[in-house]
mmCIF file of N, CA and C in Angstrom:
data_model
loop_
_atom_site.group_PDB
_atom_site.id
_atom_site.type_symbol
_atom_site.label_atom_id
_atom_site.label_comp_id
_atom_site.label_asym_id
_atom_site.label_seq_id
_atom_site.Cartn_x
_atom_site.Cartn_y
_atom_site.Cartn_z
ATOM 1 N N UNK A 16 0.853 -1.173 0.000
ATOM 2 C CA UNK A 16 0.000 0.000 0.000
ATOM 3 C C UNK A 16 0.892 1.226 0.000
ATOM 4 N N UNK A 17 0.260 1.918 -0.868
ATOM 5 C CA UNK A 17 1.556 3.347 -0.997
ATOM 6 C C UNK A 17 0.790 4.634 -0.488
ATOM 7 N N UNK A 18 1.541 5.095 0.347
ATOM 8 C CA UNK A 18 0.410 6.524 0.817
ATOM 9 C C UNK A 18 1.049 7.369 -0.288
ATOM 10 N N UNK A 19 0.390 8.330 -1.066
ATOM 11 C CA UNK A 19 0.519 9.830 -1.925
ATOM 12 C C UNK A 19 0.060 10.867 -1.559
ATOM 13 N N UNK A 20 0.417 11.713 -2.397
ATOM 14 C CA UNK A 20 -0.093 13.174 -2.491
ATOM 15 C C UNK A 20 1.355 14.275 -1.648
ATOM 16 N N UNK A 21 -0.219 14.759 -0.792
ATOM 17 C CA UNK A 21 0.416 15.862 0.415
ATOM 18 C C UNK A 21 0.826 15.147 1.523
ATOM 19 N N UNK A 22 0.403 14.596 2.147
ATOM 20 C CA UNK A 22 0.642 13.513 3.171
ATOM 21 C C UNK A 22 2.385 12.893 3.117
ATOM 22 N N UNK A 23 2.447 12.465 1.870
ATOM 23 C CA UNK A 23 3.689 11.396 1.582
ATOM 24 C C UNK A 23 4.633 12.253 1.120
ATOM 25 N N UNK A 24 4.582 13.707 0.569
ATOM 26 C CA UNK A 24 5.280 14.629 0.453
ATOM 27 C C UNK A 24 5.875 15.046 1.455
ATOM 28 N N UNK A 25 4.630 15.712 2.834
ATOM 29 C CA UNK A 25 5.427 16.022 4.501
ATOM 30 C C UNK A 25 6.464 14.835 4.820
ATOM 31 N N UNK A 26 5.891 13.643 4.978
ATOM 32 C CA UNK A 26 7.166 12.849 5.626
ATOM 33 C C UNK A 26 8.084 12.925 4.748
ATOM 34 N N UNK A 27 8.094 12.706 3.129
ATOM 35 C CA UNK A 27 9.648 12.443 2.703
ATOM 36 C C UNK A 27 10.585 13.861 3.203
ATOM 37 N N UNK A 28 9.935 14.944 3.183
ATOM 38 C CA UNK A 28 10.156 16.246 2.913
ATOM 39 C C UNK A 28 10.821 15.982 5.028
ATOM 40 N N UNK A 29 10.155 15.819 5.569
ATOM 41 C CA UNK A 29 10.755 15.540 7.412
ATOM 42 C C UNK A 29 9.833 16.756 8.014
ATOM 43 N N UNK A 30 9.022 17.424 7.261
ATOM 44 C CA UNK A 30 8.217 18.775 7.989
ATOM 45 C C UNK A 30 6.985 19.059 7.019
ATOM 46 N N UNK A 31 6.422 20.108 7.606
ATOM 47 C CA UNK A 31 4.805 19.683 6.904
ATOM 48 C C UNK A 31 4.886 20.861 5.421
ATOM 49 N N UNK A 32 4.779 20.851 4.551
ATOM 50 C CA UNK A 32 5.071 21.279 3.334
ATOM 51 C C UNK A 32 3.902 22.018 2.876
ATOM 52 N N UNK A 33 2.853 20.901 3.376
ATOM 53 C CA UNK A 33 1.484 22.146 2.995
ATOM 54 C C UNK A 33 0.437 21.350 3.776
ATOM 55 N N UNK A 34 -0.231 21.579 4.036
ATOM 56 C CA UNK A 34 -1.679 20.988 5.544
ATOM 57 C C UNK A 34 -2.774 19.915 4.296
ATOM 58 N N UNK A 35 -2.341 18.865 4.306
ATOM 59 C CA UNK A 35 -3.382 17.737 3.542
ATOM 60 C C UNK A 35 -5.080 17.903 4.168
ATOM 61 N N UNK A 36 -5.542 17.935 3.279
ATOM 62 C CA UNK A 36 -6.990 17.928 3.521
ATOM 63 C C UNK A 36 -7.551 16.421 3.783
ATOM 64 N N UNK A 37 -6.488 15.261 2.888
ATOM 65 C CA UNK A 37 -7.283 13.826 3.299
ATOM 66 C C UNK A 37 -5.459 12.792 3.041
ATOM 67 N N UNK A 38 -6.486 11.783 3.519
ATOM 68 C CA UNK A 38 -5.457 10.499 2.719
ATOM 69 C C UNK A 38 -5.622 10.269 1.319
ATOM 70 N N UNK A 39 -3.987 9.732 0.756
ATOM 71 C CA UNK A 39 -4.523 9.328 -0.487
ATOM 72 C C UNK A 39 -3.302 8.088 -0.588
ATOM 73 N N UNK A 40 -4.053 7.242 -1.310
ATOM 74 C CA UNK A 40 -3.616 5.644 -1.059
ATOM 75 C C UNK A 40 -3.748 5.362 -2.526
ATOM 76 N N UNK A 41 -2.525 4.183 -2.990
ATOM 77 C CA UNK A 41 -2.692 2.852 -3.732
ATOM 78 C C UNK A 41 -3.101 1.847 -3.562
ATOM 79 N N UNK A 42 -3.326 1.195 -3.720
ATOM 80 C CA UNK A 42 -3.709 -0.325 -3.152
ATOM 81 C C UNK A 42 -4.265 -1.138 -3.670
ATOM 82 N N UNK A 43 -3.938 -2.299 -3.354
ATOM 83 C CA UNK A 43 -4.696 -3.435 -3.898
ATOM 84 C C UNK A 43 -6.104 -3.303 -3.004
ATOM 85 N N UNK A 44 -6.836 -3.560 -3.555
ATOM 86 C CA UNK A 44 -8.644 -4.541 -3.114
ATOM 87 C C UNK A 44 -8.419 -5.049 -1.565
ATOM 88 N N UNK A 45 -7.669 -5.808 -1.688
ATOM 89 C CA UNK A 45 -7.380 -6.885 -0.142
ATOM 90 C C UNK A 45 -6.527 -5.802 0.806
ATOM 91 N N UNK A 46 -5.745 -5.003 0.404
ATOM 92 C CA UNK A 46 -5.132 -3.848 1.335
ATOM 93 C C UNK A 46 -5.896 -3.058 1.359
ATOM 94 N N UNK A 47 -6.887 -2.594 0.358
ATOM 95 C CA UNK A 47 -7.636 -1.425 1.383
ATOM 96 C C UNK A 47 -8.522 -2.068 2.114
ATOM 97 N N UNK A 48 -9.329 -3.641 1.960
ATOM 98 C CA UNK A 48 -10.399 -4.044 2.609
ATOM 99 C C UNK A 48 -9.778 -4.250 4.365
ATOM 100 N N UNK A 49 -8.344 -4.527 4.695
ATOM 101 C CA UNK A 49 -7.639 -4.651 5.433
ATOM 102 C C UNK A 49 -7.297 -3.416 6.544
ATOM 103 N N UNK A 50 -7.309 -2.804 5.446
ATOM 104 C CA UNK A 50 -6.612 -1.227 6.057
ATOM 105 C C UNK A 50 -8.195 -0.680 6.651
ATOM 106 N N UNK A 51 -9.605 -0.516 6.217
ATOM 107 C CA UNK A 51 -10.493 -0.177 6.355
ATOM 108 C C UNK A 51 -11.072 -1.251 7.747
ATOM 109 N N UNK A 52 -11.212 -2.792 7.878
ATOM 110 C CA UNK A 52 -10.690 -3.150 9.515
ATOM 111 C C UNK A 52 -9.723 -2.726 10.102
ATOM 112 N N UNK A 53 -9.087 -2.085 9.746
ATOM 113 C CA UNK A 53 -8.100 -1.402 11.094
ATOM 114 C C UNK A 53 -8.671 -0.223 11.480
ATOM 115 N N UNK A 54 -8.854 0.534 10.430
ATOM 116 C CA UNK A 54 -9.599 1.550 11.188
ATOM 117 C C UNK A 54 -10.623 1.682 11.356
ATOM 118 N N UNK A 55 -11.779 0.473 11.583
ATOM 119 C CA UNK A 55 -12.992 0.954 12.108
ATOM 120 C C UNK A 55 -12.323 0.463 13.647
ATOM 121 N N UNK A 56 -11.325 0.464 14.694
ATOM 122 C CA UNK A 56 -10.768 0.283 15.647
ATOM 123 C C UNK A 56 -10.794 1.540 16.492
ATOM 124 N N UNK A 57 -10.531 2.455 15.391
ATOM 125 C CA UNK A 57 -10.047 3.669 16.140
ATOM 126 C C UNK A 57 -11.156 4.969 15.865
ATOM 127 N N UNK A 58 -11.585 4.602 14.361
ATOM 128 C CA UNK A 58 -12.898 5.774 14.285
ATOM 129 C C UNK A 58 -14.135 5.519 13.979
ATOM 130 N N UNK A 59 -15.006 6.286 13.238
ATOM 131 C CA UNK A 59 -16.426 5.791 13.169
ATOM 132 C C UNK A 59 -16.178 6.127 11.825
ATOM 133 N N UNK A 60 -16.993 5.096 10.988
ATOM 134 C CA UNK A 60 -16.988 5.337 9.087
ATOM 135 C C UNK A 60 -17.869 5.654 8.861
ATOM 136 N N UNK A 61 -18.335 6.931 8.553
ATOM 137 C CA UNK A 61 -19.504 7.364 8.119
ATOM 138 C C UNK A 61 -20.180 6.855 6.502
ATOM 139 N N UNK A 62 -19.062 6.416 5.473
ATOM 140 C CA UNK A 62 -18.910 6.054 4.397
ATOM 141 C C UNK A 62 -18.427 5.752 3.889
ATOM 142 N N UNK A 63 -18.369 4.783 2.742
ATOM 143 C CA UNK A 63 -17.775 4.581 2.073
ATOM 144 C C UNK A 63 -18.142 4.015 0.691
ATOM 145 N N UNK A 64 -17.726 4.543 -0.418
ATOM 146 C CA UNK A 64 -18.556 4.606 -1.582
ATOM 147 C C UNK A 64 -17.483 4.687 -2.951
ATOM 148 N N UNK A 65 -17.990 3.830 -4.140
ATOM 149 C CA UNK A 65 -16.548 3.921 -5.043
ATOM 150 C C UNK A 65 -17.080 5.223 -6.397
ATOM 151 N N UNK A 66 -16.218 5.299 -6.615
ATOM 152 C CA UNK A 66 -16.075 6.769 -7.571
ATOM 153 C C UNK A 66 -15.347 6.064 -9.302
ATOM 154 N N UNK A 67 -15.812 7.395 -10.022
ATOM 155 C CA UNK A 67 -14.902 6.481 -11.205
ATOM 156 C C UNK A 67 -15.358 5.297 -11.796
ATOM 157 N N UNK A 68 -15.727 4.505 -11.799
ATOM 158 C CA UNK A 68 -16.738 3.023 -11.607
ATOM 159 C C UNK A 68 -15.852 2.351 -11.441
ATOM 160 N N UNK A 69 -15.470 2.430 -10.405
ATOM 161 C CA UNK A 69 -15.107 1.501 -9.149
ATOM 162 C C UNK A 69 -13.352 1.290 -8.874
ATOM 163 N N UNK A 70 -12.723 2.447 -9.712
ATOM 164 C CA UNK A 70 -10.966 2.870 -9.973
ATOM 165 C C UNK A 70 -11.256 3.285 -8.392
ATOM 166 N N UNK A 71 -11.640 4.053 -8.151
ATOM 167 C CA UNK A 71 -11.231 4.529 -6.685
ATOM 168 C C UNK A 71 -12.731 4.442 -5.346
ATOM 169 N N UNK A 72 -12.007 4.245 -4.167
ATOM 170 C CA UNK A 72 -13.189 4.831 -3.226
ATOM 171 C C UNK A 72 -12.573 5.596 -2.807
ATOM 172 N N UNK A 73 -13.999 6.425 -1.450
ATOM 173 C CA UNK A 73 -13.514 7.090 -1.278
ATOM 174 C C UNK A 73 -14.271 6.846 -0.106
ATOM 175 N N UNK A 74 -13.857 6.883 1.843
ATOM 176 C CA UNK A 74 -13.788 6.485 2.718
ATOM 177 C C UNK A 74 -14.047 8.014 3.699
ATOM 178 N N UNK A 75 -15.137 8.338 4.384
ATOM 179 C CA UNK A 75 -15.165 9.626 5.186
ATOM 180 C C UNK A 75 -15.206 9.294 6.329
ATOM 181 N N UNK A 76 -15.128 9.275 7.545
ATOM 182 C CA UNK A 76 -14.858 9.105 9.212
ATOM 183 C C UNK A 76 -15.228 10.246 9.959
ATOM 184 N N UNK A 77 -15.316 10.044 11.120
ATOM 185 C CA UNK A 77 -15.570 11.128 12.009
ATOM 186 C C UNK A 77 -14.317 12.383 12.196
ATOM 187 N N UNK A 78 -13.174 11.268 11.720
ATOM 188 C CA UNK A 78 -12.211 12.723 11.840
ATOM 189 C C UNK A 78 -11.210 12.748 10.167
ATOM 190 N N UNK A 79 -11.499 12.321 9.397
ATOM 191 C CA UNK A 79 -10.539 11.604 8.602
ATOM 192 C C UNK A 79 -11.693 11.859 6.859
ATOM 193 N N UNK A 80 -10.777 12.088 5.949
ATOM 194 C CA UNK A 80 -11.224 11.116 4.423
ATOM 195 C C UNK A 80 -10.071 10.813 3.970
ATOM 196 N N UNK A 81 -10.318 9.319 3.038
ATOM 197 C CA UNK A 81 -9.294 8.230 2.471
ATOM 198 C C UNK A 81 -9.721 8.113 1.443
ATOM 199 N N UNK A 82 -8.953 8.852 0.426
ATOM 200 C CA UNK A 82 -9.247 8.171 -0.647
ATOM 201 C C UNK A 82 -8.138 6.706 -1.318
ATOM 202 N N UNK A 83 -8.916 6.240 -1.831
ATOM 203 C CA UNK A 83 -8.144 4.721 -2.034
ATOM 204 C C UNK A 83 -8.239 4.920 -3.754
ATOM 205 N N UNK A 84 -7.037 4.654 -4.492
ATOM 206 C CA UNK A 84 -7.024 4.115 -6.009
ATOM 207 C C UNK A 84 -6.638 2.729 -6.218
ATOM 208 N N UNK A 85 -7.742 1.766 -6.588
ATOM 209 C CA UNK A 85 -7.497 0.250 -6.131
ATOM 210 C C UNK A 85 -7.155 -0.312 -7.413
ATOM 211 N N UNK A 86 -5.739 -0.868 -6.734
ATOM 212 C CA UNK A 86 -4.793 -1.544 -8.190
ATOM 213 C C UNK A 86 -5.521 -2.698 -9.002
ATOM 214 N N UNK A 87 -6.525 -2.845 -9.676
ATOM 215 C CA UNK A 87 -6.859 -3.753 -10.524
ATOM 216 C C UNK A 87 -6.237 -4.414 -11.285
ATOM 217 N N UNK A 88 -6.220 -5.533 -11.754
ATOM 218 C CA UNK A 88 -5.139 -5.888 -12.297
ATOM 219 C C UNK A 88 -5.404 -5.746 -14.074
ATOM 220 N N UNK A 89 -3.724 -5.033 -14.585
ATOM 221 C CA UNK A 89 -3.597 -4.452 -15.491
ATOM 222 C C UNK A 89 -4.119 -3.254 -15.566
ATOM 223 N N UNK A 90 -4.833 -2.127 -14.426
ATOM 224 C CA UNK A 90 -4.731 -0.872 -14.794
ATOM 225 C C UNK A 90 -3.177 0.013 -14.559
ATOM 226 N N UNK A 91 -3.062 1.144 -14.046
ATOM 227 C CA UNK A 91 -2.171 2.135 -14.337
ATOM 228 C C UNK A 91 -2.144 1.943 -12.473
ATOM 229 N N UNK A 92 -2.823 1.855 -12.052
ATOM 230 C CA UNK A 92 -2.420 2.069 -10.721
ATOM 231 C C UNK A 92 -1.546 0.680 -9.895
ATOM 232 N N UNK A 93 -1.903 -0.607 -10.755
ATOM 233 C CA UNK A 93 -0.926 -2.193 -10.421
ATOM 234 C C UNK A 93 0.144 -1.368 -11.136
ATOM 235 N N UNK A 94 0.363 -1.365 -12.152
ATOM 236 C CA UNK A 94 1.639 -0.305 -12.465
ATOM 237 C C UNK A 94 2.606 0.042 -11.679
ATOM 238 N N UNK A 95 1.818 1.054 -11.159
ATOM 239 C CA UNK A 95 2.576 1.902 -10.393
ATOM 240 C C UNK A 95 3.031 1.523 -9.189
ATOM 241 N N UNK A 96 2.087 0.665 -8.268
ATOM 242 C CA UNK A 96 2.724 -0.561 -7.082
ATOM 243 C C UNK A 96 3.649 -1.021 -7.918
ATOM 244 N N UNK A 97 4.279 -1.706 -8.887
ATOM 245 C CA UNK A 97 5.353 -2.566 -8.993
ATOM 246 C C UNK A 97 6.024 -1.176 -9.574
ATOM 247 N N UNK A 98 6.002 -0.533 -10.135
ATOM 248 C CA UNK A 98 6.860 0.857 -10.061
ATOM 249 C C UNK A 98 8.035 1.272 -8.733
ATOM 250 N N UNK A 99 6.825 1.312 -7.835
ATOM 251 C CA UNK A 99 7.131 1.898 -6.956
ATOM 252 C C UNK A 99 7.918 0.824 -5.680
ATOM 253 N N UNK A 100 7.573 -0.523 -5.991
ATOM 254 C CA UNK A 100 8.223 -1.571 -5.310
ATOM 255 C C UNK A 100 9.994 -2.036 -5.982
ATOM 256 N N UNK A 101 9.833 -1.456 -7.314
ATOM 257 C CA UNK A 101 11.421 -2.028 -7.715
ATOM 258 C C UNK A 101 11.867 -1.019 -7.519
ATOM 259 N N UNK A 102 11.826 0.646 -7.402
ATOM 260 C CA UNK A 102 12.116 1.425 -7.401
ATOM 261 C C UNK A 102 13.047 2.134 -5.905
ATOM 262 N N UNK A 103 14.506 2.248 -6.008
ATOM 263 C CA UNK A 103 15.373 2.702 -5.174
ATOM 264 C C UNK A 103 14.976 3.873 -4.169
ATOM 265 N N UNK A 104 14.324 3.568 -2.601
ATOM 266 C CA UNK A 104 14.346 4.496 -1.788
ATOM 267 C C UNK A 104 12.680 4.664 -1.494
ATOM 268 N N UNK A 105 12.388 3.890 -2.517
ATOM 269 C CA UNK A 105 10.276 3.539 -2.066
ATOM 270 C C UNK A 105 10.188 3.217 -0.331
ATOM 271 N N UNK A 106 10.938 2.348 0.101
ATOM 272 C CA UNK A 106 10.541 1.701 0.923
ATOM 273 C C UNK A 106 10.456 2.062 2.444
ATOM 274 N N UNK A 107 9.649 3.249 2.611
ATOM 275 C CA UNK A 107 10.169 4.357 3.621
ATOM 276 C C UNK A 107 9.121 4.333 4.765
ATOM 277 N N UNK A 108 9.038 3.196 5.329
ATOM 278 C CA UNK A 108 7.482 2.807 5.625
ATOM 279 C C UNK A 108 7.528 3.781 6.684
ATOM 280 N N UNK A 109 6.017 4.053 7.081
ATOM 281 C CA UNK A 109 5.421 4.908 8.580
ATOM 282 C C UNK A 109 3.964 4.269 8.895
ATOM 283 N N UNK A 110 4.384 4.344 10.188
ATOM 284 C CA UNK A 110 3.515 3.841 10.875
ATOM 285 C C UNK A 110 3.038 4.801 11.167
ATOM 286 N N UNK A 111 1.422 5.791 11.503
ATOM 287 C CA UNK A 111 0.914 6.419 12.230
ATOM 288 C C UNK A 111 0.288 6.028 13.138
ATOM 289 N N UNK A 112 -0.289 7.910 13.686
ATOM 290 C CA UNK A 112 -1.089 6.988 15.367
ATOM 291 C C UNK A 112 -2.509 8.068 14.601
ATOM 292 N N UNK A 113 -2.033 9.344 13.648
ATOM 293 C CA UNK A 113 -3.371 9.774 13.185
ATOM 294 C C UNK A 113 -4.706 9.074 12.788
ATOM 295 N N UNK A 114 -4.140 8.164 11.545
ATOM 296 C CA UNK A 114 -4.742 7.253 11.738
ATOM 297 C C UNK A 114 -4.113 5.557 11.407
ATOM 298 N N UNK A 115 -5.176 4.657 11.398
ATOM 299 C CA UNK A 115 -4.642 3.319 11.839
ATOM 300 C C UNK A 115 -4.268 2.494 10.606
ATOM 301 N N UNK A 116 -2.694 2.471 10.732
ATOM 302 C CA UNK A 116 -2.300 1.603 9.104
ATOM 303 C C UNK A 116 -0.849 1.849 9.352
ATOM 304 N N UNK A 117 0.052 1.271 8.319
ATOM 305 C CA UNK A 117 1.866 1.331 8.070
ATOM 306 C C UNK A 117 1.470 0.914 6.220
ATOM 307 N N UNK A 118 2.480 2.208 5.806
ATOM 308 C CA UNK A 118 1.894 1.967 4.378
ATOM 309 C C UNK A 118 3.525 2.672 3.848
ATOM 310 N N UNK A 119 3.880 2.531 2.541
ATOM 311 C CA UNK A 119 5.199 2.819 1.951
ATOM 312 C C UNK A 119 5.283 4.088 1.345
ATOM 313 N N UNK A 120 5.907 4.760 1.187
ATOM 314 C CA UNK A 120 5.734 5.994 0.397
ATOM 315 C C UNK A 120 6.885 6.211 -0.900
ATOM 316 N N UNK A 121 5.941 6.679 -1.618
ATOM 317 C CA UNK A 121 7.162 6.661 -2.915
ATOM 318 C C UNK A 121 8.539 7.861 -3.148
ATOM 319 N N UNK A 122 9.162 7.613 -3.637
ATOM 320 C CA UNK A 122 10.637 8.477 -3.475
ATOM 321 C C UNK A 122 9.988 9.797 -3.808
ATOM 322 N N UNK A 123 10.687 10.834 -3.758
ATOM 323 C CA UNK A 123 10.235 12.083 -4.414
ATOM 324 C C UNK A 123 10.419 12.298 -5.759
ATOM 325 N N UNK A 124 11.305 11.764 -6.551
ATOM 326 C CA UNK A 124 10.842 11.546 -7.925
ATOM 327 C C UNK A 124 10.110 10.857 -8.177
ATOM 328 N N UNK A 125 9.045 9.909 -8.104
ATOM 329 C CA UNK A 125 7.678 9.380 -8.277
ATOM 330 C C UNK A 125 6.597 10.176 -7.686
ATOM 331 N N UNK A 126 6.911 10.758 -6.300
ATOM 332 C CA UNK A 126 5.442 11.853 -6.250
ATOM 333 C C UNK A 126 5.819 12.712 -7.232
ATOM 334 N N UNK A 127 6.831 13.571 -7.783
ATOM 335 C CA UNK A 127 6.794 14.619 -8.254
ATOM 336 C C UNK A 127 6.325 14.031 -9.480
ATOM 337 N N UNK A 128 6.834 12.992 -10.074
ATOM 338 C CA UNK A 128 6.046 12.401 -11.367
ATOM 339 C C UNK A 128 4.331 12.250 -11.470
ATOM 340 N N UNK A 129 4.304 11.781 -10.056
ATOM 341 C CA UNK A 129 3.013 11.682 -10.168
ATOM 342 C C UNK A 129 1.945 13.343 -10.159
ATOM 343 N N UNK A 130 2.106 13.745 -9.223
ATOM 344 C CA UNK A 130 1.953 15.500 -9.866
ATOM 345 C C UNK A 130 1.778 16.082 -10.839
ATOM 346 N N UNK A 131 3.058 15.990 -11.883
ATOM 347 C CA UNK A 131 2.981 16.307 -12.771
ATOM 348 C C UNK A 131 1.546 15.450 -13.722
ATOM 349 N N UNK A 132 1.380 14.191 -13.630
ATOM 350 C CA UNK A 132 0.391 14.377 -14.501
ATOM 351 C C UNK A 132 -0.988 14.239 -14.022
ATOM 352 N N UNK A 133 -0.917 15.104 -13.107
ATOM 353 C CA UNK A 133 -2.264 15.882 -12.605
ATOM 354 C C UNK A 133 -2.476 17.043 -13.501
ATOM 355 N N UNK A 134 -1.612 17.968 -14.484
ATOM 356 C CA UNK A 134 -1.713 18.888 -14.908
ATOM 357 C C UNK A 134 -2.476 18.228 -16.109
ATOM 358 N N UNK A 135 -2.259 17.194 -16.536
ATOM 359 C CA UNK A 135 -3.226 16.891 -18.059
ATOM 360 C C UNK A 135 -4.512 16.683 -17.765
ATOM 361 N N UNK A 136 -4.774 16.328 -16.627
ATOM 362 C CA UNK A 136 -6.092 16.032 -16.627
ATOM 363 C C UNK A 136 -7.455 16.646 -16.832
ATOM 364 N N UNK A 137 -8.366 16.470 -17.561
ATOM 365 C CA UNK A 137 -9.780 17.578 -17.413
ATOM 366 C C UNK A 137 -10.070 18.168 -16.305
ATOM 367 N N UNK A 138 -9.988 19.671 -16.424
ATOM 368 C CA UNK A 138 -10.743 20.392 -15.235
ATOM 369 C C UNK A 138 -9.476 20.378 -13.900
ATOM 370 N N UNK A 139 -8.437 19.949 -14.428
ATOM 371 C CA UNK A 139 -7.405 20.208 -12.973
ATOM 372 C C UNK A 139 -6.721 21.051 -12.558
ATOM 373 N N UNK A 140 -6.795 21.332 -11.271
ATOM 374 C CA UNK A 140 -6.454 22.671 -11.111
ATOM 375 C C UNK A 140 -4.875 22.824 -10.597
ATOM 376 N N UNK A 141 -4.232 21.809 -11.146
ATOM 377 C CA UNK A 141 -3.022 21.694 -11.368
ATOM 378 C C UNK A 141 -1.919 22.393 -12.220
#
């Protein structure tokens, strides 16, 4: 499971870079169904509902939102798990206590890659 975005930026970065509004996750199916029993431990799930037809959910809590992009096999996001698993310096795991999970984060040349093609996308305000 790979945490992204803003989130996985503060830790590589060692200080907070810009204030994340949510989680944002890779994952396989069986890691987020996993990761989602762990944290009904610690919070209350108000929801959870898939987006996209069915590329991503997206997970709201009493204190928390998760969004999940679930690696199907042969889309862009299994990809990017084995991307990000052969890839030198991925393996930077954290454990939090915010909320309940230990997940890998990708080097800073793969978030910044990944970023970047947020700018092609329709309507992004990238």
């Amino acid at each position: 499971m790979l945490l992204i975005g803003s989130r996985a930026l503060n830790y590589r970065l060692g200080y907070e870079h810009r204030s994340p509004a949510d989680w944002d996750f890779v994952c396989t199916y069986e890691e987020y169904e996993e990761f989602i029993k762990n944290l009904k431990r610690t919070e209350t799930i108000k929801a959870c509902y898939p987006i996209h037809a069915g590329r991503y959910i997206v997970c709201k809590t009493d204190k928390s939102i998760c969004e999940f992009e679930i690696a199907w096999e042969g889309s862009s996001a299994e990809e990017l798990l084995q991307l990000a698993e052969e890839e030198v310096g991925t393996h930077f795991g954290v454990s939090n206590t915010d909320i309940s999970g230990q997940w890998d984060i990708p080097s800073l040349d793969l978030l910044y890659a990944l970023k970047l093609s947020h700018r092609y996308k329709k309507n992004s305000p990238h």
